[in-house]
Tab-separated table of C-alpha atoms in Angstrom:
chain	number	residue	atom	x	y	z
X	1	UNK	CA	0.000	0.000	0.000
X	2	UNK	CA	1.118	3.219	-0.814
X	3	UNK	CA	1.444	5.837	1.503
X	4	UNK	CA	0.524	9.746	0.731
X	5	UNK	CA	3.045	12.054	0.702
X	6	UNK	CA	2.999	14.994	3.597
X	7	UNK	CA	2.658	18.551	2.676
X	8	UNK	CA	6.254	18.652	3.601
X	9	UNK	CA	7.085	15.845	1.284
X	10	UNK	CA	4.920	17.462	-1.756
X	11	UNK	CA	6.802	21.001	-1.215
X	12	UNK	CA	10.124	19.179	-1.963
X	13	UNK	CA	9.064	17.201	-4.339
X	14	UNK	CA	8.336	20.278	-6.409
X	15	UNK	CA	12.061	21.836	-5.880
X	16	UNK	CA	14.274	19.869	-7.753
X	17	UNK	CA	14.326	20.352	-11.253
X	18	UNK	CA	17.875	21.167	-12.954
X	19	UNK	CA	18.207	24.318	-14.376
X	20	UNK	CA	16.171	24.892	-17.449
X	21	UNK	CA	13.931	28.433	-19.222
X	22	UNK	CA	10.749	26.167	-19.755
X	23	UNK	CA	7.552	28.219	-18.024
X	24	UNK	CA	7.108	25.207	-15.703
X	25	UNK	CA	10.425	25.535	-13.847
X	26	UNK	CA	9.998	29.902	-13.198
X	27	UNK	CA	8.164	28.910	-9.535
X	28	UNK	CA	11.747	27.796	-8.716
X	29	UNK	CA	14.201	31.021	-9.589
X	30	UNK	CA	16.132	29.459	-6.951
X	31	UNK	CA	17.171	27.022	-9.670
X	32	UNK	CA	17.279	29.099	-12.652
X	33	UNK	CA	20.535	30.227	-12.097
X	34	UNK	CA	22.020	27.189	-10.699
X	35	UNK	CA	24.974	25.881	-13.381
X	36	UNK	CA	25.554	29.243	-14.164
X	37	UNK	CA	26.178	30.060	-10.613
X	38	UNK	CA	28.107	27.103	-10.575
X	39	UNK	CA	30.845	28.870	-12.856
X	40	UNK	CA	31.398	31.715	-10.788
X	41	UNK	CA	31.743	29.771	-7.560
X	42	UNK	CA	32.748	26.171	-8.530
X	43	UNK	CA	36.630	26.499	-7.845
X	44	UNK	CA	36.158	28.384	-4.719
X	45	UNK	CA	34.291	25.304	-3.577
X	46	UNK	CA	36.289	22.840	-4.167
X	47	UNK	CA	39.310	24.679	-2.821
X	48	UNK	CA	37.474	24.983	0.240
X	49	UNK	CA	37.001	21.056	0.278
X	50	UNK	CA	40.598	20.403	-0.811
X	51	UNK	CA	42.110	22.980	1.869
X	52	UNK	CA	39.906	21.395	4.501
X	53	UNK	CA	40.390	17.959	3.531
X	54	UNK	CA	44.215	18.115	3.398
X	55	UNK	CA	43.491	16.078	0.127
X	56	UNK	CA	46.154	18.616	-1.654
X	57	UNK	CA	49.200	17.780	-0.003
X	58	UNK	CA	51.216	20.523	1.322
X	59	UNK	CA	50.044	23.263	-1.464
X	60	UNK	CA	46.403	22.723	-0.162
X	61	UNK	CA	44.376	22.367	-3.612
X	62	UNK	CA	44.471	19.372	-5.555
X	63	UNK	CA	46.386	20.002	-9.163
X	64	UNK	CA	43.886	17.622	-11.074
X	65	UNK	CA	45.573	17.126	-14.623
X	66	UNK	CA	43.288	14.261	-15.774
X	67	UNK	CA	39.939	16.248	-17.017
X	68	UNK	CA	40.630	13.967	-20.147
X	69	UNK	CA	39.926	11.108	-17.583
X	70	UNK	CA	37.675	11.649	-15.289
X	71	UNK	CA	36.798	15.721	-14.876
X	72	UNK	CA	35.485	16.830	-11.608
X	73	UNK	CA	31.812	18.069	-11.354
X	74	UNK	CA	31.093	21.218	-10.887
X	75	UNK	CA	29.463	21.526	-7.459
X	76	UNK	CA	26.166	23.059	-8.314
X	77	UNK	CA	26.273	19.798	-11.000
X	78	UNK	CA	27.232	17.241	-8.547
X	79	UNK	CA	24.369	18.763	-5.877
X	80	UNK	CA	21.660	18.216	-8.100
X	81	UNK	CA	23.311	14.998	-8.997
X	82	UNK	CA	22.838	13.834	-5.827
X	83	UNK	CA	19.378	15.607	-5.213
X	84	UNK	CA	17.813	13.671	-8.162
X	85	UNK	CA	19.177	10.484	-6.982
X	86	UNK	CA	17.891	10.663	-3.516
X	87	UNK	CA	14.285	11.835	-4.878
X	88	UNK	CA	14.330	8.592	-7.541
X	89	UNK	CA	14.911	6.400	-4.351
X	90	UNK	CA	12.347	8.165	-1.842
X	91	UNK	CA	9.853	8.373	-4.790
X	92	UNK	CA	10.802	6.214	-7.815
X	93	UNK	CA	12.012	6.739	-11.001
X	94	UNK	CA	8.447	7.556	-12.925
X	95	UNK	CA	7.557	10.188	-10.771
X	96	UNK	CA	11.560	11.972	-11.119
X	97	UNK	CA	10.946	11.511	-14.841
X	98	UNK	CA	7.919	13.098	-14.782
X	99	UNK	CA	9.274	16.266	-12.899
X	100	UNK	CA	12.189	16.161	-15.392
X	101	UNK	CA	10.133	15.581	-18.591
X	102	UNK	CA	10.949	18.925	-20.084
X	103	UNK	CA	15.073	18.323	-19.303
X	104	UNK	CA	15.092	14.582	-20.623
X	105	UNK	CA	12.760	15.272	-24.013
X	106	UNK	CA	13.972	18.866	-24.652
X	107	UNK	CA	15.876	20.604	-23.007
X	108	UNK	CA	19.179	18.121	-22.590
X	109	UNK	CA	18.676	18.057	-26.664
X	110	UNK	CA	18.342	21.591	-26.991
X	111	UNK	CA	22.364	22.137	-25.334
X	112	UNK	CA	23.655	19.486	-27.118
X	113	UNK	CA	22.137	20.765	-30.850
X	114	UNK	CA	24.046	23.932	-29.411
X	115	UNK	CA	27.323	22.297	-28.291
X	116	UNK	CA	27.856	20.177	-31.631
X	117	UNK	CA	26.246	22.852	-34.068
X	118	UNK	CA	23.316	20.413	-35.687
X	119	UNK	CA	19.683	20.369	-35.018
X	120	UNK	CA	18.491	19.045	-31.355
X	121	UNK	CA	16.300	16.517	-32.698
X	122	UNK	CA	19.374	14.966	-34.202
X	123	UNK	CA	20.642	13.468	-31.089
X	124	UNK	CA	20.444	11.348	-28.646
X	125	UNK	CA	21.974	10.135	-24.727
X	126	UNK	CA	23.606	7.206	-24.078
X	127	UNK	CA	25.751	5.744	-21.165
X	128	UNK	CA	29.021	6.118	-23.007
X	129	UNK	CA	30.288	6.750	-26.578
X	130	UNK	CA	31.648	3.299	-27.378
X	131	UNK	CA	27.689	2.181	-26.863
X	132	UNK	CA	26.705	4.959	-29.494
X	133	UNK	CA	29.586	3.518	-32.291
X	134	UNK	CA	29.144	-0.088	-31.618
X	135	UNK	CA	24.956	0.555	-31.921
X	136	UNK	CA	25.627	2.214	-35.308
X	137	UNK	CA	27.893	-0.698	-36.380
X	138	UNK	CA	26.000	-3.274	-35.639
X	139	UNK	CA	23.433	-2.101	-37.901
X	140	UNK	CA	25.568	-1.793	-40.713
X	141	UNK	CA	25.517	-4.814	-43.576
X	142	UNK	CA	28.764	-3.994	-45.818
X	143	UNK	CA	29.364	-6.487	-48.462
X	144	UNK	CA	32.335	-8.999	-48.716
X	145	UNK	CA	34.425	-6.228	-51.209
X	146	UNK	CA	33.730	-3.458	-49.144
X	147	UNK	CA	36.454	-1.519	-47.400
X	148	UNK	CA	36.224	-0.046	-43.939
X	149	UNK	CA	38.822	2.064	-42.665
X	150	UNK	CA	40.464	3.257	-39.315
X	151	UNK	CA	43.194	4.952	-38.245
X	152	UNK	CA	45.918	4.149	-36.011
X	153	UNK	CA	44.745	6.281	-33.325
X	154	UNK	CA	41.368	3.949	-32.948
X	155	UNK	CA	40.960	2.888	-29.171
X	156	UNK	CA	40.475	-0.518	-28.363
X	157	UNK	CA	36.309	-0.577	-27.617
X	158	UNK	CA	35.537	1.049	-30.805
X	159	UNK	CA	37.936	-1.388	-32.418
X	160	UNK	CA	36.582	-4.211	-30.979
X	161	UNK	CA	32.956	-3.442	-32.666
X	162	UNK	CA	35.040	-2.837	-35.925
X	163	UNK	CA	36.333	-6.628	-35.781
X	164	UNK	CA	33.601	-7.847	-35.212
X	165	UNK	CA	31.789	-5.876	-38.152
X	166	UNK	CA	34.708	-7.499	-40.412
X	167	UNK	CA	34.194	-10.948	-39.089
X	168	UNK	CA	30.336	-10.582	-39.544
X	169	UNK	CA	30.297	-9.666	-42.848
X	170	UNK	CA	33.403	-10.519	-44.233
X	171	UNK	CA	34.593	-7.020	-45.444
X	172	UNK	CA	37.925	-5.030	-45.239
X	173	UNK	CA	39.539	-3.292	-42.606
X	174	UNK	CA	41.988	-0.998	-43.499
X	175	UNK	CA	44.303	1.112	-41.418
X	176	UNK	CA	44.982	5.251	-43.133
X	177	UNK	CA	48.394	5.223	-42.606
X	178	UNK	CA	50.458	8.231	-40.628
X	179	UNK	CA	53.190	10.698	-42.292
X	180	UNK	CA	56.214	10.511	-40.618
X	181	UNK	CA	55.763	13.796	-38.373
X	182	UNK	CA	52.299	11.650	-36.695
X	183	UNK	CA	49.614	13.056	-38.843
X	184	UNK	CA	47.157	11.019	-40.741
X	185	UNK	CA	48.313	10.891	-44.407
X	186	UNK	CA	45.705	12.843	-46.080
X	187	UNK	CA	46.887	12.720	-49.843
X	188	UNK	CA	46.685	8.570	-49.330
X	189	UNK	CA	42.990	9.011	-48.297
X	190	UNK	CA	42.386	11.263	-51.129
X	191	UNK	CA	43.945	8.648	-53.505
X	192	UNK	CA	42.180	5.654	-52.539
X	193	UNK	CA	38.732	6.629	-51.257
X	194	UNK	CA	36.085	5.295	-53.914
X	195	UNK	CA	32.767	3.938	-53.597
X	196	UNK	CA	33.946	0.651	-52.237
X	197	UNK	CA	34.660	2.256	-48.779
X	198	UNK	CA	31.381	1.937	-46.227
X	199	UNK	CA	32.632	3.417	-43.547
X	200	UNK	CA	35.553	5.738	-42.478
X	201	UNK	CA	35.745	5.972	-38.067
X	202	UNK	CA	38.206	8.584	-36.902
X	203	UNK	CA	39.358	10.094	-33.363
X	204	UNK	CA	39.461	13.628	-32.970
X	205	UNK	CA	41.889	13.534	-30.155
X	206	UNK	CA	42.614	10.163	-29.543
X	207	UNK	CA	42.959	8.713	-25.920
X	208	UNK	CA	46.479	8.667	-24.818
X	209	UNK	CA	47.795	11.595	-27.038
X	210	UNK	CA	47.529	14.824	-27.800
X	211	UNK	CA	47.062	15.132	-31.510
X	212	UNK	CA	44.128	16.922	-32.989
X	213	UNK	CA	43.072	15.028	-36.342
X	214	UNK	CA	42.007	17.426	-38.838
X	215	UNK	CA	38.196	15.819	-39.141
X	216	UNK	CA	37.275	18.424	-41.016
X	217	UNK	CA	39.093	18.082	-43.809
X	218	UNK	CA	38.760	14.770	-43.780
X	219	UNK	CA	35.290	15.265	-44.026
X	220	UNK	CA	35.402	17.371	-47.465
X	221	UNK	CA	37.723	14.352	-48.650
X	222	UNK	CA	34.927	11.980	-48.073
X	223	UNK	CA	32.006	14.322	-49.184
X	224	UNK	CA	31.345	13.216	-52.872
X	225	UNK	CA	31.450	9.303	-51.734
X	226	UNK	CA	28.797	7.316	-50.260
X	227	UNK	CA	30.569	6.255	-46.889
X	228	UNK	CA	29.954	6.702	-43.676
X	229	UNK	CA	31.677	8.825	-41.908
X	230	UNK	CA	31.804	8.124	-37.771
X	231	UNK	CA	33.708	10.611	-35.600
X	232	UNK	CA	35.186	10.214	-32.159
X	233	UNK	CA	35.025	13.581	-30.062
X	234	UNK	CA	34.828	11.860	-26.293
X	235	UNK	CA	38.621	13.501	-25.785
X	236	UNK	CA	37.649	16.643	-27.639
X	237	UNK	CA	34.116	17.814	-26.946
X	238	UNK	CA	34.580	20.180	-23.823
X	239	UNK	CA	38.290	21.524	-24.878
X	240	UNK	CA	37.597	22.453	-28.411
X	241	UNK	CA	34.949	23.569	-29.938
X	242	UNK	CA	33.400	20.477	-31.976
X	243	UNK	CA	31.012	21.201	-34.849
X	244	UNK	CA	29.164	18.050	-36.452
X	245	UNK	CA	28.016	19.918	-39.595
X	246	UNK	CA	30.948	21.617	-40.385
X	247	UNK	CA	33.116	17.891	-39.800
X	248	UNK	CA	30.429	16.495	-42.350
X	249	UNK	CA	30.442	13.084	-40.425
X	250	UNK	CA	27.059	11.048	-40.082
X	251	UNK	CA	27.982	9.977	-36.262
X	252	UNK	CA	29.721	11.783	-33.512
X	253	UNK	CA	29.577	10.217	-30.687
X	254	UNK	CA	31.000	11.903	-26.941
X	255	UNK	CA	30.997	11.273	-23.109
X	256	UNK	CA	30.080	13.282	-20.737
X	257	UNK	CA	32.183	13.188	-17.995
X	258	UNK	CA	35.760	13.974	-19.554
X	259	UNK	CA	35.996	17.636	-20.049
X	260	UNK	CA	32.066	18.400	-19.701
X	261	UNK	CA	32.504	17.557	-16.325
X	262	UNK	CA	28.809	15.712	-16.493
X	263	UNK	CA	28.030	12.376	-14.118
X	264	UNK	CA	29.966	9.096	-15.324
X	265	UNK	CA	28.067	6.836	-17.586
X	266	UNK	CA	26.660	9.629	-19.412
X	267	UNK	CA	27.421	9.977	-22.993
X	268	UNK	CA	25.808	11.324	-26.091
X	269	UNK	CA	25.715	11.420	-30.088
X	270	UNK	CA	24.981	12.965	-32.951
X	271	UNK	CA	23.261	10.802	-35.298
X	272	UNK	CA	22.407	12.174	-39.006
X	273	UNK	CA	18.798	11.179	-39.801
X	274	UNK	CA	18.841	8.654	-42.307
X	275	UNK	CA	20.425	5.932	-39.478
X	276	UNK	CA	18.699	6.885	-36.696
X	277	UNK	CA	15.962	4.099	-37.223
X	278	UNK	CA	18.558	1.326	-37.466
X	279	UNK	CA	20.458	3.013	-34.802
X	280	UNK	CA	17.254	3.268	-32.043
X	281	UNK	CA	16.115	-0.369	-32.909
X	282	UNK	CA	19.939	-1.490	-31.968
X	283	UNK	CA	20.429	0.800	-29.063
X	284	UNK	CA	16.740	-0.294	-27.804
X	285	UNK	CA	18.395	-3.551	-26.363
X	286	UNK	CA	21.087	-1.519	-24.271
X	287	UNK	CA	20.379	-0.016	-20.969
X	288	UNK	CA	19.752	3.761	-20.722
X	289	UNK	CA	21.761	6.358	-18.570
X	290	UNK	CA	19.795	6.697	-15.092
X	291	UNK	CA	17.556	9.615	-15.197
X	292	UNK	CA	19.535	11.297	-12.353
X	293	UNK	CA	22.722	11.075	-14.451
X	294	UNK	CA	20.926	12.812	-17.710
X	295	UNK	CA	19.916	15.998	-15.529
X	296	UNK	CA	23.208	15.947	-14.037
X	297	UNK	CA	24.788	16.297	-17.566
X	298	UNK	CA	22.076	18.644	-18.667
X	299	UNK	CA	23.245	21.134	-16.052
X	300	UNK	CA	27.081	20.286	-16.829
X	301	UNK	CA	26.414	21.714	-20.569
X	302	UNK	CA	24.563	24.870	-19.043
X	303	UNK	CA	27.676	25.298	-16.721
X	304	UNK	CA	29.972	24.959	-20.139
X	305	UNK	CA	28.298	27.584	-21.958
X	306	UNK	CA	28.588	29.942	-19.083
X	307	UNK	CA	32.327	29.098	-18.691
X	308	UNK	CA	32.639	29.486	-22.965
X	309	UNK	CA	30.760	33.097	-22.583
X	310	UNK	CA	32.545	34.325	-19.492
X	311	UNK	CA	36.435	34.905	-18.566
X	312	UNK	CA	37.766	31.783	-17.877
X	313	UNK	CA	36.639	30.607	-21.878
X	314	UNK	CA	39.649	28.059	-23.314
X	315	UNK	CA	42.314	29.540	-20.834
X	316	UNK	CA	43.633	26.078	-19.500
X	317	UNK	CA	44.660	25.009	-23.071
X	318	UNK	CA	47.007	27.660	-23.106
X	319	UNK	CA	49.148	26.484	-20.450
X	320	UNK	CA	50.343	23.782	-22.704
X	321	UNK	CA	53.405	24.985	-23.350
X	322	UNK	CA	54.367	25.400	-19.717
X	323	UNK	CA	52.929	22.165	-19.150
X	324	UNK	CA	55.397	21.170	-22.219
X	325	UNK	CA	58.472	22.650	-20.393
X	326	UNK	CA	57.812	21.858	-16.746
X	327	UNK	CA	58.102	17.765	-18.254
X	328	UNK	CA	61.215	18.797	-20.569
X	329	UNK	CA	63.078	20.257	-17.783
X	330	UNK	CA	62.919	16.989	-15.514
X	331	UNK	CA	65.839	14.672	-16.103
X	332	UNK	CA	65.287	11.725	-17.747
X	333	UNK	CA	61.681	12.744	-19.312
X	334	UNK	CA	60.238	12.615	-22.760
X	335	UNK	CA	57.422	13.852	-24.955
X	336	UNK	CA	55.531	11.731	-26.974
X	337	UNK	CA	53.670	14.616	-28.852
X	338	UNK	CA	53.044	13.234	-32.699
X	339	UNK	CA	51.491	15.488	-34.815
X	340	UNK	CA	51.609	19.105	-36.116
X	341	UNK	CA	48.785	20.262	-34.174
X	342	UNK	CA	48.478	19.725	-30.354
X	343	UNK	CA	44.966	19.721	-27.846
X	344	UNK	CA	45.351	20.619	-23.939
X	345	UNK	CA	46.558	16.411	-23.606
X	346	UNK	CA	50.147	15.884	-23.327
X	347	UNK	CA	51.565	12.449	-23.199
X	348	UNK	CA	55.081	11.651	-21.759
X	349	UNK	CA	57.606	8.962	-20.215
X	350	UNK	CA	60.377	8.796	-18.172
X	351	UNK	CA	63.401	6.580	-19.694
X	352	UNK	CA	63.733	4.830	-16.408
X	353	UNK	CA	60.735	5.016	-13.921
X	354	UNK	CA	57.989	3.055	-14.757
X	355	UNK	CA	54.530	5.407	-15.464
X	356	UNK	CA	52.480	3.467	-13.143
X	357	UNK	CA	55.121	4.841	-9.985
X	358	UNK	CA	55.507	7.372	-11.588
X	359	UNK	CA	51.550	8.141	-11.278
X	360	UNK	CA	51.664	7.160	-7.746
X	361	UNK	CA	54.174	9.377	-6.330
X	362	UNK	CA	52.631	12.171	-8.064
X	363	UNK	CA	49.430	11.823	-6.643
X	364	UNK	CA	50.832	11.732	-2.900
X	365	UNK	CA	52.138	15.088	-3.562
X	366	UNK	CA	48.297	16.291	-4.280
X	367	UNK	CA	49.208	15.681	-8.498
X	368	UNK	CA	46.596	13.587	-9.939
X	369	UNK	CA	47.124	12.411	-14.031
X	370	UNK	CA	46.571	9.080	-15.204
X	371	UNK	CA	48.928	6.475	-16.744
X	372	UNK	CA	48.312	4.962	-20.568
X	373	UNK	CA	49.203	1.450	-22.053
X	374	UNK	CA	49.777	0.656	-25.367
X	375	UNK	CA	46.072	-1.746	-25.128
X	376	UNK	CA	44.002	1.660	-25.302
X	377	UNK	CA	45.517	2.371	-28.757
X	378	UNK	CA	46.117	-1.149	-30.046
X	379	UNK	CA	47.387	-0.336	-34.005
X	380	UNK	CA	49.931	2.618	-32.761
X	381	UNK	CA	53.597	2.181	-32.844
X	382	UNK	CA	54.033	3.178	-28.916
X	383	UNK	CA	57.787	4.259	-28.268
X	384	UNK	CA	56.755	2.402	-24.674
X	385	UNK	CA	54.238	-0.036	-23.535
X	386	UNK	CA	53.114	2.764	-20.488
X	387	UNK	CA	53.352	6.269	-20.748
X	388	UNK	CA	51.776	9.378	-18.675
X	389	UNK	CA	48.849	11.755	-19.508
X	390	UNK	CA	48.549	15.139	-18.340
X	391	UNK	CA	45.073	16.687	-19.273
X	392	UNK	CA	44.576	20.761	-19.161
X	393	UNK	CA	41.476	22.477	-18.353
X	394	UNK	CA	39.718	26.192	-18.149
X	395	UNK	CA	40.088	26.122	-14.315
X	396	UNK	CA	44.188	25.015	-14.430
X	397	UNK	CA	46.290	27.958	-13.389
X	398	UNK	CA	50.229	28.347	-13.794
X	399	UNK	CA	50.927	27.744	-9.968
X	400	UNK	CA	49.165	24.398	-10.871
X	401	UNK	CA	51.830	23.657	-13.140
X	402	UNK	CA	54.393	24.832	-11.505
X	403	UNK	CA	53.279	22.596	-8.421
X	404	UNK	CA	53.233	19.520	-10.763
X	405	UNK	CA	56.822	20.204	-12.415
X	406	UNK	CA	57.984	20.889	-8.833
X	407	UNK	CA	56.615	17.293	-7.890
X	408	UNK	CA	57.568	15.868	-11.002
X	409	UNK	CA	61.379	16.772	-10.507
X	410	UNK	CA	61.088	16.118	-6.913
X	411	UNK	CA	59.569	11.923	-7.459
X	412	UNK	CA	62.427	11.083	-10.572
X	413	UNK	CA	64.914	12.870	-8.182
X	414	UNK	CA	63.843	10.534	-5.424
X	415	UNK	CA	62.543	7.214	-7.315
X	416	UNK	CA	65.937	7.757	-9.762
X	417	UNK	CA	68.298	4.719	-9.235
X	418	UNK	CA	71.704	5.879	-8.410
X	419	UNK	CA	74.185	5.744	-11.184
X	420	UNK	CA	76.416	3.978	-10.239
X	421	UNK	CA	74.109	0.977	-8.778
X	422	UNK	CA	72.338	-1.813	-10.569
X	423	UNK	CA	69.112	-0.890	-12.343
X	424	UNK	CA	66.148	-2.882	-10.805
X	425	UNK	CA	64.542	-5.519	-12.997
X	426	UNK	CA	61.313	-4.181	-12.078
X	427	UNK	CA	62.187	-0.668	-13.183
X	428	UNK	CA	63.599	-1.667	-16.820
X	429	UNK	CA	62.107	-0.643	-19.906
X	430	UNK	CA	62.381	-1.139	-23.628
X	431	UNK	CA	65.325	1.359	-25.371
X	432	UNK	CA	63.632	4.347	-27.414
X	433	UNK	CA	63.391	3.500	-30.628
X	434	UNK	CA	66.219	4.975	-33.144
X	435	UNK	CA	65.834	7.982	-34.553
X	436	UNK	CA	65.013	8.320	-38.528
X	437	UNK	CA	61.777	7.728	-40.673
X	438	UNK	CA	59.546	4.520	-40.962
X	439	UNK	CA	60.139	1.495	-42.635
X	440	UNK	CA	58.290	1.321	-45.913
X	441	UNK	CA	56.384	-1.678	-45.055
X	442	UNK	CA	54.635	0.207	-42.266
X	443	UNK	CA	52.799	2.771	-44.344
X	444	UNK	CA	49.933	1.031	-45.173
X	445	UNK	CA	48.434	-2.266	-43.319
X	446	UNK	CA	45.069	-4.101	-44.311
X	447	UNK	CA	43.717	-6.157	-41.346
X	448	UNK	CA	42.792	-9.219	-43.393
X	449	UNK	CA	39.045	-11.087	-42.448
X	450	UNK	CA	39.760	-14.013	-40.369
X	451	UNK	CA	39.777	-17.529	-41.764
């Protein structure tokens, strides 16, 4: 038997809808103005946790250099997080959704139509990206002469769906080979794209580097052929502006929680019409992101905007080069920055410490990055199996950096073996490859259909 709410109960019922301009929501002005408030008074609040938390280390605040990871909420985003949640398990899930109706048809669609540049109607939430790529590619029937093609920067999930697409079907799957400097070899795309390619799948800032792939151009390569063209932007949505029309692609898929700073297992496409009935009858059969989860991300996108129209805007990104030197002037470091053109991710290794101590040390001195293995981008030729990835955002600031070069210099200086004793086993790693170009035989490869 159900009971009836109190008075009480019905009042705060009413006061929890994420920030949104539909008529229904202007009883609560409260809310109105919640993400955006959130961008004015985010950092202060978490500085406030870190200072009394200790969580920092001695400099107090945390340096978090892993947005492209895991970025923190906002707190106005994580409050309302946890507000929705609370009211789905005091009152279920229907009567949340109901509350929210206007946010989960709409108003959710309405930022992202804004963030990726197409209409709203043209997209659609998910839990993660790799759902969104591997629902499109399991509708997809290309024949047994068909080519599809990837690049070496694919990450393992969507790769997986790709084998399995070639094993199904028995097509092609070819691998755009990379210039010598790291960039995708454009005038090889140009020459052999014909009608026989069904689908082209490219990062736009691939996992564990920082490269930006020109998608764009890519996508006016592709244009006059009838391919599909499927675009990664989960490690570039949120630190450069992404534009889905202008790319030309017919899928662009994202999460939420990298550098939107949304709840985790919130993600979110752009789908162009003509697949979206294939794609929904797939994506039917997968679970949907909790309802809790969508508002939170809703109000992450609001709290974007504000931070894209106000001050802050792209400033973390432009630390890069100090992020650049603080890892060149540490002893024993390296870059591993291929490519001409370079996003607010910055991969590097040290010759001698492995990344995973590395990582560790770091983070007891209040540094937090994450470490890489060569798994995440299977068809690269990594210079190491592990490496480290810093990640820049709007709220970094140079004493940030400076406190991670400081910490960086101070872990190899301690973690170092000496000189003149034995190296440990445990701390050896593979010699850097020699210097010069490529051999030939690795321009091009063709992953052959399995016997």
């Amino acid at each position: 038997m159900n009971a009836t709410p109190s008075s009480t109960d019905q009042k705060n019922r009413r006061d929890y809808a994420p920030t949104s301009d539909h008529p229904d929501h202007t009883d609560h002005p409260d809310r109105s103005d919640r993400a955006d408030r959130g961008s004015r008074d985010d950092r202060d609040d978490r500085d406030d946790r870190d200072d009394r938390s200790g969580a920092g280390g001695p400099g107090g605040r945390t340096v978090h250099l892993d947005a492209a990871g895991w970025g923190r909420m906002p707190a106005a985003v994580g409050a309302l997080v946890a507000d929705c949640a609370a009211r789905e398990d005091r009152y279920g899930p229907h009567e949340v959704e109901e509350h929210l109706e206007h946010v989960l048809r709409t108003g959710i669609h309405d930022r992202l139509g804004a963030l990726l540049g197409v209409p709203a109607a043209d997209t659609t939430v998910v839990t993660d990206a790799a759902t969104a790529f591997d629902a499109l590619v399991r509708g997809l029937g290309p024949g047994r002469g068909d080519r599809i093609w990837t690049t070496p920067y694919e990450g393992v999930a969507n790769l997986t769906a790709l084998y399995a697409l070639r094993d199904r079907t028995r097509c092609r799957l070819e691998v755009v080979p990379l210039r010598e400097d790291g960039d995708l070899d454009l005038d090889w795309m140009a020459r052999h794209i014909d009608d026989d390619v069904a689908l082209v799948s490219v990062v736009h800032v691939p996992s564990g580097r920082g490269i930006v792939n020109p998608v764009e151009t890519i996508g006016r390569i592709l244009a006059p052929h009838r391919c599909l063209y499927a675009v990664d932007a989960s490690y570039a949505v949120g630190q450069l502006p992404v534009d889905a029309a202008r790319i030309g692609c017919h899928l662009l898929t994202g999460d939420g929680w990298r550098f939107l700073r949304g709840p985790h297992e919130t993600g979110f496409a752009y789908l162009a019409p003509r697949l979206r009935d294939t794609f929904e009858e797939t994506l039917a059969y997968r679970p949907p992101p909790r309802i809790a989860a969508v508002a939170g991300l809703d109000a992450a996108l609001a709290h974007h905007t504000a931070i894209l129209t106000g001050t802050a805007g792209h400033d973390g990104p432009r630390l890069l080069p100090a992020l650049r030197a603080a890892v060149e002037e540490t002893p024993g470091t390296e870059l591993i920055t291929p490519g001409r053109v370079q996003s607010g991710i910055l991969a590097f290794r040290h010759r001698e410490l492995p990344a995973a101590l590395v990582r560790r040390q770091l983070a007891a001195r209040g540094v937090v990055l994450w470490k890489t293995v060569a798994q995440e981008i299977p068809l690269l030729d990594h210079p190491a199996a592990t490496a480290l990835r810093a990640s820049l955002h709007h709220d970094t600031t140079p004493d940030d950096i400076t406190r991670f070069g400081q910490a960086l210099r101070a872990v190899v200086r301690e973690e170092r073996p000496h000189p003149a004793g034995p190296r440990p086993a445990a701390r050896r790693t593979a010699p850097a490859p020699p210097a010069g170009p490529r051999p030939p035989t690795r321009r091009h490869l063709t992953l052959c259909p399995t016997p």
